[in-house]
XYZ file of C-alpha atoms in Angstrom:
582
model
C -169.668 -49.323 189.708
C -170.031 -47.568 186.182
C -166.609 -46.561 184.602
C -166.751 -42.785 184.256
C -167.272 -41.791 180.239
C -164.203 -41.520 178.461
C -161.681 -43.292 180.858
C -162.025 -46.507 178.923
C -161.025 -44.653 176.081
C -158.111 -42.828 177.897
C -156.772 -46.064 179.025
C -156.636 -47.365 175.303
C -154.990 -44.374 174.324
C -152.265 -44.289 176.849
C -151.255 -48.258 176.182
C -151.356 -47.550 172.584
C -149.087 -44.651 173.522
C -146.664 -46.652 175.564
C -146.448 -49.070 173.088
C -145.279 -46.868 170.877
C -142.539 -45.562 173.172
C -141.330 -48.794 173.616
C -141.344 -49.880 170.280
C -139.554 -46.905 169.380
C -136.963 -47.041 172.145
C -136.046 -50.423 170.998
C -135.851 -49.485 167.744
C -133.458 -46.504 168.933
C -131.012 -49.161 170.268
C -130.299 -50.489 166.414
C -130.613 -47.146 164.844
C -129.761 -44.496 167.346
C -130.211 -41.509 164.914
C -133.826 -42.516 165.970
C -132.872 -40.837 169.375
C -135.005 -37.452 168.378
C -137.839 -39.296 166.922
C -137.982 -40.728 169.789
C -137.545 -37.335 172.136
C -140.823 -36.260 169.717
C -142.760 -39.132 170.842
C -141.893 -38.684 174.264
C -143.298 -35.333 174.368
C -146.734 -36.855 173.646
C -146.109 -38.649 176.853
C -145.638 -35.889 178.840
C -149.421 -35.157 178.575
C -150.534 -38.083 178.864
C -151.754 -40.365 181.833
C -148.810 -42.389 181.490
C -146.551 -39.381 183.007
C -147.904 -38.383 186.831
C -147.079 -35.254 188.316
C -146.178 -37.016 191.675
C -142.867 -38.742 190.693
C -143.529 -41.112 193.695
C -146.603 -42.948 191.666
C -145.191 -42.842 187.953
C -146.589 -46.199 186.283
C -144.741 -49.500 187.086
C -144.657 -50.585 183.645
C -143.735 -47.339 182.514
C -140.393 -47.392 184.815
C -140.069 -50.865 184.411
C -139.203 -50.035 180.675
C -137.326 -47.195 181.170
C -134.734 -49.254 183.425
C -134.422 -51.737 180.942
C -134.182 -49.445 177.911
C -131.260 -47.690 180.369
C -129.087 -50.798 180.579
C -129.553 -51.716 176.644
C -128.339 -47.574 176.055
C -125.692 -48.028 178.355
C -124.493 -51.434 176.891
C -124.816 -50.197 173.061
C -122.697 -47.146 174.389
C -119.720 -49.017 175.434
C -119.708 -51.504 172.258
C -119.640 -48.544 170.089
C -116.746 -46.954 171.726
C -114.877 -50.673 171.677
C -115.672 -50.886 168.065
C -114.103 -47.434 167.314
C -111.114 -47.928 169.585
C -110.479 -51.303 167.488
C -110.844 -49.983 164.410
C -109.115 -47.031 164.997
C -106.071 -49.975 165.785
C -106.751 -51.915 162.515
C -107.178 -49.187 160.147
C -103.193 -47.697 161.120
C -101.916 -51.053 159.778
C -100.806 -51.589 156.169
C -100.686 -55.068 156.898
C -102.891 -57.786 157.583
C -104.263 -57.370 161.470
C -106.944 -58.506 163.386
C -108.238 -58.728 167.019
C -109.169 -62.092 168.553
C -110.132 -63.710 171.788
C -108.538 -66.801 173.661
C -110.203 -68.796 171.424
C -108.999 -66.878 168.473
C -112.443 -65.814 167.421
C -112.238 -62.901 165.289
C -113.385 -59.915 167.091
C -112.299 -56.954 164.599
C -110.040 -57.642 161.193
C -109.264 -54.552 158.592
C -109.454 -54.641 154.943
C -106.165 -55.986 154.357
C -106.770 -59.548 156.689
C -109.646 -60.438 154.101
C -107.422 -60.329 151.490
C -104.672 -62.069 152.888
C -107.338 -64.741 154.926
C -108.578 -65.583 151.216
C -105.067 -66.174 149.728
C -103.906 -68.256 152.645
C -106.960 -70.876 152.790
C -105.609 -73.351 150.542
C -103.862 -73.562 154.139
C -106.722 -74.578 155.541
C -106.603 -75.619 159.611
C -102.683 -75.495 159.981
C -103.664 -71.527 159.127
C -104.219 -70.252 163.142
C -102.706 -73.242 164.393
C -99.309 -71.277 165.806
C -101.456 -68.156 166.231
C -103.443 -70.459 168.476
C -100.731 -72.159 170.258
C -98.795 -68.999 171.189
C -101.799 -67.857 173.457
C -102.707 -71.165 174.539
C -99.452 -70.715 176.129
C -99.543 -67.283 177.002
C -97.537 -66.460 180.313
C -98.542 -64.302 183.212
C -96.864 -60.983 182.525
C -95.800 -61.826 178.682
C -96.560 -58.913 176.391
C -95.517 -59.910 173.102
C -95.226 -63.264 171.027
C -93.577 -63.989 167.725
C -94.762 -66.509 165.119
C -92.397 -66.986 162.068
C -92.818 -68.329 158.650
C -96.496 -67.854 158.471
C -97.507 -65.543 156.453
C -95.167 -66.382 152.898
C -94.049 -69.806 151.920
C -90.553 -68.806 151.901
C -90.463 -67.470 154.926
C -90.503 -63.327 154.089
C -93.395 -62.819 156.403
C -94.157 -63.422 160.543
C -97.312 -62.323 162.617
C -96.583 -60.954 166.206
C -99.306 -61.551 168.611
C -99.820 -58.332 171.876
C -102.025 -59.275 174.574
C -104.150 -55.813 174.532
C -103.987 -54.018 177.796
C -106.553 -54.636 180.233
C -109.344 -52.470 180.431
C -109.165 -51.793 176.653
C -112.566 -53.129 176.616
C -115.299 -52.430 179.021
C -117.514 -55.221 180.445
C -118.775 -55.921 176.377
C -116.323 -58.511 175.789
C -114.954 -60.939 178.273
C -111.921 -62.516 179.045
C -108.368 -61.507 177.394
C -108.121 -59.823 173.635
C -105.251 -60.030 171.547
C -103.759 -58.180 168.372
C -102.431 -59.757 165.889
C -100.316 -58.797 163.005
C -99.169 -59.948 159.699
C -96.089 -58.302 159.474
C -95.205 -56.213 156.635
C -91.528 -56.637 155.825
C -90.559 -54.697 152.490
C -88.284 -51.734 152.441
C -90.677 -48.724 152.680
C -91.559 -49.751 156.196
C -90.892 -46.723 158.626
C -89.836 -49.480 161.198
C -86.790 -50.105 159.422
C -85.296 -46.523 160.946
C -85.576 -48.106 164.336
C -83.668 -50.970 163.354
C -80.752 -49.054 161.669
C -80.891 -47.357 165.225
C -81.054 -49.692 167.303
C -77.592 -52.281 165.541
C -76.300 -48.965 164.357
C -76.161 -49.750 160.563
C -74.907 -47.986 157.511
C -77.904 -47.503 155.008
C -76.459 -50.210 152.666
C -76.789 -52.678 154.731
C -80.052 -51.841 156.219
C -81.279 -52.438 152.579
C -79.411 -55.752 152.586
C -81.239 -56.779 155.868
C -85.007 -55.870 154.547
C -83.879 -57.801 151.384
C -83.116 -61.382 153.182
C -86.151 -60.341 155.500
C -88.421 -60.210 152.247
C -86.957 -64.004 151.438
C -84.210 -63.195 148.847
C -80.776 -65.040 148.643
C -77.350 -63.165 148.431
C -77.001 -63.655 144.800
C -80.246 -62.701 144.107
C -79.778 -59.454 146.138
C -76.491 -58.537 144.735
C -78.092 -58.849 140.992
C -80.926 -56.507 142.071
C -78.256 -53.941 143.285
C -76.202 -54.372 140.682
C -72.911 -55.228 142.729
C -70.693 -58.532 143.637
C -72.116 -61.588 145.717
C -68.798 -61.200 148.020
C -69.772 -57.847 148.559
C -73.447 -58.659 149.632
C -71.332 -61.325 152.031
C -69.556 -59.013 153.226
C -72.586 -57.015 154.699
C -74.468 -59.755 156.158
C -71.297 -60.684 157.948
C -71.325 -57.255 159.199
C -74.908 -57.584 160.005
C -74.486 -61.062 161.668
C -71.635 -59.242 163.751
C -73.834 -55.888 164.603
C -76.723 -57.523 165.597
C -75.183 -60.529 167.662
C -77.107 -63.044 165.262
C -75.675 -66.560 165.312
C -76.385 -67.397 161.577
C -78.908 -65.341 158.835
C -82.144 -67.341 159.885
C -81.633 -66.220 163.468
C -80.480 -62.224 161.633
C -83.679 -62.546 159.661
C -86.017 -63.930 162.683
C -84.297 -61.534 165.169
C -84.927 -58.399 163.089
C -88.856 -59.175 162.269
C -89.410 -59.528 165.451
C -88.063 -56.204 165.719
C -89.878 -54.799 163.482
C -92.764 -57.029 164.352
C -92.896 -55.548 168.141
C -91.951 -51.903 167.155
C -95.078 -51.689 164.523
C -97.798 -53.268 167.152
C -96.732 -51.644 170.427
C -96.588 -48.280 168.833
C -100.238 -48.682 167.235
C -101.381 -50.571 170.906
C -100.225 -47.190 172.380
C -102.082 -45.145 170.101
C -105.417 -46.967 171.537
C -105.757 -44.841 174.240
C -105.613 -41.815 171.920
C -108.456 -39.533 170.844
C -109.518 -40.475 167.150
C -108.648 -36.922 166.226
C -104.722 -35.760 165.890
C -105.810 -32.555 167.907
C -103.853 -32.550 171.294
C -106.201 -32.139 174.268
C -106.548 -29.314 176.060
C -104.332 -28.268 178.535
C -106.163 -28.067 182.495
C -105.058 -26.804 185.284
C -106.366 -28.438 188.945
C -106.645 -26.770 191.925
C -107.685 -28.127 195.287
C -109.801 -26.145 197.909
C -109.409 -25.591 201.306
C -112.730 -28.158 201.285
C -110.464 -30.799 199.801
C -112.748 -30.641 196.326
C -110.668 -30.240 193.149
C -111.669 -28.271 190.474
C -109.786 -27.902 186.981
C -109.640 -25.213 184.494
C -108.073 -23.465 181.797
C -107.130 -19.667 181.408
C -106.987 -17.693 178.091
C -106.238 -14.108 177.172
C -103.730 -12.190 178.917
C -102.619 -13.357 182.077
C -101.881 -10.173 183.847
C -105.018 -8.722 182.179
C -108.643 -7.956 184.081
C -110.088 -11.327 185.626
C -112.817 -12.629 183.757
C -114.863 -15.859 185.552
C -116.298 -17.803 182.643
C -118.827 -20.494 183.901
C -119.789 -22.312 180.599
C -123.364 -23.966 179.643
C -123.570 -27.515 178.327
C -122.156 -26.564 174.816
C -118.774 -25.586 174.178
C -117.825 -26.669 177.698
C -114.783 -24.469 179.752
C -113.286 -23.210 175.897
C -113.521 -20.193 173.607
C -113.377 -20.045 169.751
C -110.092 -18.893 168.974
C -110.740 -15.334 167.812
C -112.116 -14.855 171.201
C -109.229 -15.592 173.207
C -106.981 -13.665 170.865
C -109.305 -10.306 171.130
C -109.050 -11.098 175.158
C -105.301 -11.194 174.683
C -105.333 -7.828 172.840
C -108.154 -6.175 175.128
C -106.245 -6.850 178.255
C -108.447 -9.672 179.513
C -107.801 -12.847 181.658
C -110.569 -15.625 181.424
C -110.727 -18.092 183.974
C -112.374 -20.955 183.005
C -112.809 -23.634 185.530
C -115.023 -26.840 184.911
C -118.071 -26.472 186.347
C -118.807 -29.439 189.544
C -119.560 -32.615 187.822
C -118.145 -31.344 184.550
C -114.751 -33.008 182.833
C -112.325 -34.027 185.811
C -113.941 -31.120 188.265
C -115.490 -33.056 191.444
C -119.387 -33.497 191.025
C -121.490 -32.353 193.844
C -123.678 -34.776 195.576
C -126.144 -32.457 195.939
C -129.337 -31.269 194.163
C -131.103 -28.037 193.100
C -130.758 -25.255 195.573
C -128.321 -27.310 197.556
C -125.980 -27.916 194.516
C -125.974 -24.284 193.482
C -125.011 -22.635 196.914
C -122.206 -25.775 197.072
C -120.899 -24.771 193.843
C -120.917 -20.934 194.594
C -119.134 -21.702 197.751
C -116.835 -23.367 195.506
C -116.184 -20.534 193.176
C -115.518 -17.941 196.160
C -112.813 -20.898 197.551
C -111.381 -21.297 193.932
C -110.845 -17.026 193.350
C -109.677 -16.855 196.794
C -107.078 -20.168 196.046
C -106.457 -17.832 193.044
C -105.611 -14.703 194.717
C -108.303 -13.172 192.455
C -109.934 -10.462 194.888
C -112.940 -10.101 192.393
C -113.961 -10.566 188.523
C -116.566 -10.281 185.993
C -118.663 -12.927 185.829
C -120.301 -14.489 182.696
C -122.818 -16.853 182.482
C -122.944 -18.339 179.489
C -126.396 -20.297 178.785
C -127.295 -22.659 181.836
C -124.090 -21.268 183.801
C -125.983 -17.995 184.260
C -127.745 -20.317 187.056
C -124.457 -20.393 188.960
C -123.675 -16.606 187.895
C -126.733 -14.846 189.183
C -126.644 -17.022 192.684
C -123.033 -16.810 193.205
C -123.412 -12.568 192.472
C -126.421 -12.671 195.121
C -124.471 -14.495 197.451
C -120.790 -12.922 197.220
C -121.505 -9.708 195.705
C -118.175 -8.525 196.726
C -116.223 -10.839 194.214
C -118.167 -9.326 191.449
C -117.420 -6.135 189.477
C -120.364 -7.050 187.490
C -122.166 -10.058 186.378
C -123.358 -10.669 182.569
C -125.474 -13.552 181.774
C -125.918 -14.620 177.971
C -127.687 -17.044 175.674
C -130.423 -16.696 178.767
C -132.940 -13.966 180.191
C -132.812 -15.938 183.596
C -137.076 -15.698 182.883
C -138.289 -19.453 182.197
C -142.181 -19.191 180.969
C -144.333 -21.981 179.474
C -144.443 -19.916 176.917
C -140.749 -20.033 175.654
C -140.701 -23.573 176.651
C -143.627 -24.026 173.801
C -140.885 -22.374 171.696
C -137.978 -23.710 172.241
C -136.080 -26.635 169.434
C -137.592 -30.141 169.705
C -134.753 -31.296 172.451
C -134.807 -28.521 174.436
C -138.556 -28.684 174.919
C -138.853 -32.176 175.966
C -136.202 -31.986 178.027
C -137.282 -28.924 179.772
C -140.529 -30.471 180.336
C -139.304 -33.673 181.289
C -137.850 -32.052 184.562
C -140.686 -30.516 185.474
C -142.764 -33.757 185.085
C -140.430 -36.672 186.002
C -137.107 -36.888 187.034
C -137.116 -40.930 185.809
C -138.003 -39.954 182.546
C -135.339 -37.292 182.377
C -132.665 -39.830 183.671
C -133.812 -42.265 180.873
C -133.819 -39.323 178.174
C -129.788 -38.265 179.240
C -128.949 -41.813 178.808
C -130.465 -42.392 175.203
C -128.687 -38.579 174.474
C -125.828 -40.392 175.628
C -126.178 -43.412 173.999
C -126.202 -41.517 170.987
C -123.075 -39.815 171.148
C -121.484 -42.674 171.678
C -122.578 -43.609 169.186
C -123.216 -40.795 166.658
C -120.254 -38.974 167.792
C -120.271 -35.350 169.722
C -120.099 -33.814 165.994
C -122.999 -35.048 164.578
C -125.206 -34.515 168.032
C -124.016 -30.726 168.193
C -125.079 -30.176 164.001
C -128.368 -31.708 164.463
C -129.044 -29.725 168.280
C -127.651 -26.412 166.559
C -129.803 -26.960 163.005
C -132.653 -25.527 164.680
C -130.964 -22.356 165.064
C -129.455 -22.047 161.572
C -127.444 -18.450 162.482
C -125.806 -20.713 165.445
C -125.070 -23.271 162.852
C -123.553 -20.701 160.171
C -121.337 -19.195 162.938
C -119.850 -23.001 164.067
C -118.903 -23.394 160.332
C -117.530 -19.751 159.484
C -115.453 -19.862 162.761
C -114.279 -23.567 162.641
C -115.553 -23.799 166.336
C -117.426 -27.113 166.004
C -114.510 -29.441 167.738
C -114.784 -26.787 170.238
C -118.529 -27.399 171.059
C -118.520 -30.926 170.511
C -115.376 -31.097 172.731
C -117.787 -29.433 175.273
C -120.590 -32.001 174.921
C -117.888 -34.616 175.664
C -116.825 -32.782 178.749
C -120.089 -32.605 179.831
C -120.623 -35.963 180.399
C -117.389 -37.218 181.126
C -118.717 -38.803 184.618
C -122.052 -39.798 183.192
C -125.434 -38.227 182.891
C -125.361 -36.610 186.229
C -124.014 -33.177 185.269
C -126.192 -32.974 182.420
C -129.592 -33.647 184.533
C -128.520 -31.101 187.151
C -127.791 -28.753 184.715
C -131.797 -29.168 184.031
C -132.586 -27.228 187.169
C -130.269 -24.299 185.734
C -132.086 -24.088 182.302
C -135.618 -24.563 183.409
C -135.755 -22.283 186.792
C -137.468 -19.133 186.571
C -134.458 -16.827 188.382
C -136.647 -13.457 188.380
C -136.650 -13.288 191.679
C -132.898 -14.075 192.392
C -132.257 -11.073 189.449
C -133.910 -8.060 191.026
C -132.095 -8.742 194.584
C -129.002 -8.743 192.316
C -129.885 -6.018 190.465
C -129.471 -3.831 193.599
C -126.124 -5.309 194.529
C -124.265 -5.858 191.033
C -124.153 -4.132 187.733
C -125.901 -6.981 185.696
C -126.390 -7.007 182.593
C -128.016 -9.707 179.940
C -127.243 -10.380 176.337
C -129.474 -12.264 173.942
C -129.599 -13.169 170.481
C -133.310 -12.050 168.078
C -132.621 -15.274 165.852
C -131.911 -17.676 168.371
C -133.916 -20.536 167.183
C -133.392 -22.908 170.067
C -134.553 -20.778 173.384
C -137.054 -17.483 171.694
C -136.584 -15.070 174.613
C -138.080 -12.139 172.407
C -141.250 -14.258 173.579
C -140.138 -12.582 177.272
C -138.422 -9.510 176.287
C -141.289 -7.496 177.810
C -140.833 -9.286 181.170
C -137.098 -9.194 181.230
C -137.319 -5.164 180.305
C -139.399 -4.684 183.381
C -136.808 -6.135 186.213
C -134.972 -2.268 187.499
C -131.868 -2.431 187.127
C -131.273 -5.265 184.972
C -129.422 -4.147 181.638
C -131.370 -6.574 179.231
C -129.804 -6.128 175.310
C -130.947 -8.096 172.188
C -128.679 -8.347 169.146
C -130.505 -8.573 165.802
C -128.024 -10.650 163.616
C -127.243 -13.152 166.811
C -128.393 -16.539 168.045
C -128.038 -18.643 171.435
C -124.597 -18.320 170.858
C -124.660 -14.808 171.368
C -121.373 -14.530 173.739
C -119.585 -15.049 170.639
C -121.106 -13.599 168.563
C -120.884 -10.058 169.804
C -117.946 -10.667 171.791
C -116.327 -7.137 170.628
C -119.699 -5.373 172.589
C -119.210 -7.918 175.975
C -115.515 -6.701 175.821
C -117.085 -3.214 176.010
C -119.186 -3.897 178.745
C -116.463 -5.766 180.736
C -113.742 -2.682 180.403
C -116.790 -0.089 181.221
C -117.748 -2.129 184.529
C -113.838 -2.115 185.525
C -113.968 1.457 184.885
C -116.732 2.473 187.263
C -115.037 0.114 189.850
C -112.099 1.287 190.203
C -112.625 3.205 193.540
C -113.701 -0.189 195.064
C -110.878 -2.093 193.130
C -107.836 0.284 194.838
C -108.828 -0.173 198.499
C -108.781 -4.471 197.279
């Protein structure tokens, strides 16, 4: 049987092709800021052979790779988190510190250890050999472990070795981790205060005690100050009395320990918190009558009009600041739960139709749990998905519905528009829902990595007025904060969210636009999603209030926030009949 012309040829092309994706992916894993290289070459894929439109008969090689390339994402995720969380220990110290494992293999070490490693190696293999001991010995339920006389040859300095809690790493590392720390014992240290606490001492002899901690006799302390050796006596007897110490080796050994345990379990602690000093947010949870929980935050004034934000993917369930401080001043209450699946908020099992009329059923429950009787809904960007259905379905709760950053009108021709990573993923769910699962990871993979920061500059860079307006309003914590919250509890959220962006909602508008006063607000220079390429086709749907703003980009809500106040006040207005017999 003759091979029809040009198949051999298409064949060559495709291997070549999927070479080339998984050379690339691999090459991802060592430099992730490959990740949209890599989203470029995939959209090659997606008309090729390589990518079927039955998802049931995808090629085997194909999905082979992308469940290997999933685990190596996944893995390089979790070691770049460990490696921040340890450095962000190391890097608080001022004094020597590193993290090791039973063993005492170095794991992590800050600057200050390769100094003090290169001073002590005359030492040679007595160096670790207490270090080593202590957790050779380590007890179930010990915490803490002190090793004197190892750091100075007359004595000033001490390590103190903290098992690290479990579950500081993930599955990256096995077996037990410990910190360990080269105490710092001069003056200056902070720790000091807690020890003046703690024995109750007068500031004299506090100084006295961080003296004979740093190695120096009496007479040698009393010439420093300036003063008598009987007077120097006289405070470490009051010392050796305050602190219960038996002679000044046990006052000196006692007190760096002190110190010793106050400076690691206070920087241990601050493991677990966020590299930035900015407090996280404060949520609110609320259960439904379903037994689902569902958390969110409210802004603006609380006695004000109710507002139902449902976010998109960016910027998550927040508002810039001068947004929630115009709602304050307008009169406006913004609800602001997680959407299912986002941050803490319980995901949905569920999939495309099924997983938007579970999560309007959950909205209704959650205004009702609320005592909310009805509200203005906005839909910001994918959450217009949610908006439009839940209006359709519970028109009653509405006093008007206002979807923005998107028409609700998907075409192939603002797909062929949109930024680089929008495209291929938008295409990607319309092809092949492995390929899209495979995508989210690597996106993840790369904030891990990359951080949230850099992933929401280089997304927003194709719409340089969206860009500009993150920078002028200092609202880039804000949307990376949302990216984080969006995947929280993995990729799942995110890939649903795909069915959101990429369904064509025409239909769902005009039996709306009969029910609801609906309106729709884009931006002319949004750079990411071009929906003046279906302004014609959203201007034709009756009744559906469809405004573009010249100077504004997908992040139009913002933006023009002053006009959506308008529009929320006027809709109230026109209620109000309704709203009294409520």
């Amino acid at each position: 049987m003759e091979t029809e012309p040009g198949r051999n040829k298409s064949k060559v092309d495709t291997d070549d092709l999927f070479g080339e994706v998984v050379q690339l992916t691999y090459a991802t894993v060592a430099q992730p800021e490959k990740f949209h290289e890599l989203i470029m070459l995939w959209e090659k894929c997606l008309t090729s052979r390589i990518v079927s439109k039955d998802q049931d008969t995808e090629d085997a090689a194909l999905v082979g790779h992308f469940n290997q390339a999933l685990q190596i994402f996944d893995h390089i995720g979790r070691v770049q988190r460990d490696h921040d969380r340890a450095k962000r220990i190391l890097d608080g110290f001022s004094m020597p510190a590193f993290i090791c494992d039973a063993a005492l293999n170095i794991l992590y070490k800050n600057e200050e250890f390769d100094g003090f490693a290169a001073v002590n190696e005359v030492r040679g293999p007595t160096f670790g050999e207490a270090i080593r001991e202590q957790i050779r010995n380590w007890e179930v339920g010990q915490t803490v472990a002190f090793v004197p006389d190892l750091a100075e040859p007359d004595g000033a300095g001490a390590a103190v070795i903290t098992e690290l809690p479990q579950g500081f790493y993930d599955d990256t590392i096995p077996g037990k981790q410990y910190l360990v720390v080269f105490n710092e014992v001069s003056e200056t240290n902070v720790a000091w205060g807690a020890i003046r606490d703690k024995y109750n001492l007068t500031a004299a002899e506090a100084d006295v005690l961080a003296q004979l901690a740093k190695g120096r006799k009496a007479d040698e302390i009393a010439l420093q100050k300036g003063v008598s050796v009987n007077t120097i006596r006289a405070q470490i007897r009051a010392l050796l009395e305050k602190t219960g110490s038996r002679n000044q080796n046990d006052l000196v050994r006692s007190s760096v320990f002190v110190l010793s345990q106050f400076q690691s379990l206070k920087l241990v602690a601050q493991a677990f918190v966020p590299s930035d000093a900015r407090p996280e947010a404060v949520f609110s949870r609320v259960i439904l009558p379903s037994g689902r929980m569902l958390q969110f935050r409210q802004f603006g004034d609380m006695d004000g009009l109710p507002v139902l934000y449902l976010h998109g993917m960016m910027g998550g369930p927040d508002l810039p600041h001068h947004v929630k401080t115009a709602a304050r001043q307008s009169g406006l209450r913004i609800i602001a739960p997680s959407r299912p699946g986002f941050g803490k908020s319980d995901s949905i099992p569920a999939t495309d139709w099924e997983f938007v009329r579970q999560s309007c059923r959950d909205l209704y429950a959650f205004l009702d749990v609320l005592s909310v009787p009805a509200a203005f809904v906005i839909g910001n960007l994918s959450g217009f998905g949610i908006a439009i259905n839940f209006a359709n379905r519970f028109p009653e709760k509405c006093i008007g519905v206002l979807n923005a950053g998107y028409s609700g009108i998907v075409s192939d021709d603002l797909i062929d528009g949109m930024g680089t990573m929008s495209r291929a993923f938008a295409r990607s769910y319309q092809k092949s829902r492995t390929a899209l699962r495979f995508l989210t990871r690597a996106a993840i993979a790369s904030v891990d990595f990359l951080g949230a920061h850099r992933m929401m500059q280089r997304h927003l860079g194709a719409s340089p007025v969206d860009l500009d307006y993150c920078h002028e309003v200092g609202c880039f914590d804000m949307m990376a904060d949302g990216l984080t919250h969006a995947i929280a509890q993995g990729g799942e959220a995110f890939i649903k969210d795909g069915f959101l962006a990429t369904k064509d909602w025409r239909d769902v508008i005009e039996e709306v636009a009969g029910k609801v006063r609906l309106h729709c607000i884009l931006g002319e220079r949004d750079g990411i999603a071009p929906h003046l390429r279906i302004k014609h086709e959203a201007e034709q749907i009756a009744g559906y209030d469809v405004r573009f703003f010249p100077d504004a980009g997908q992040l139009v809500l913002f933006q023009e926030w002053e006009a959506v106040q308008a529009l929320i006040h006027e809709d109230f207005a026109k209620n109000r009949g309704r709203l009294s017999k409520m």
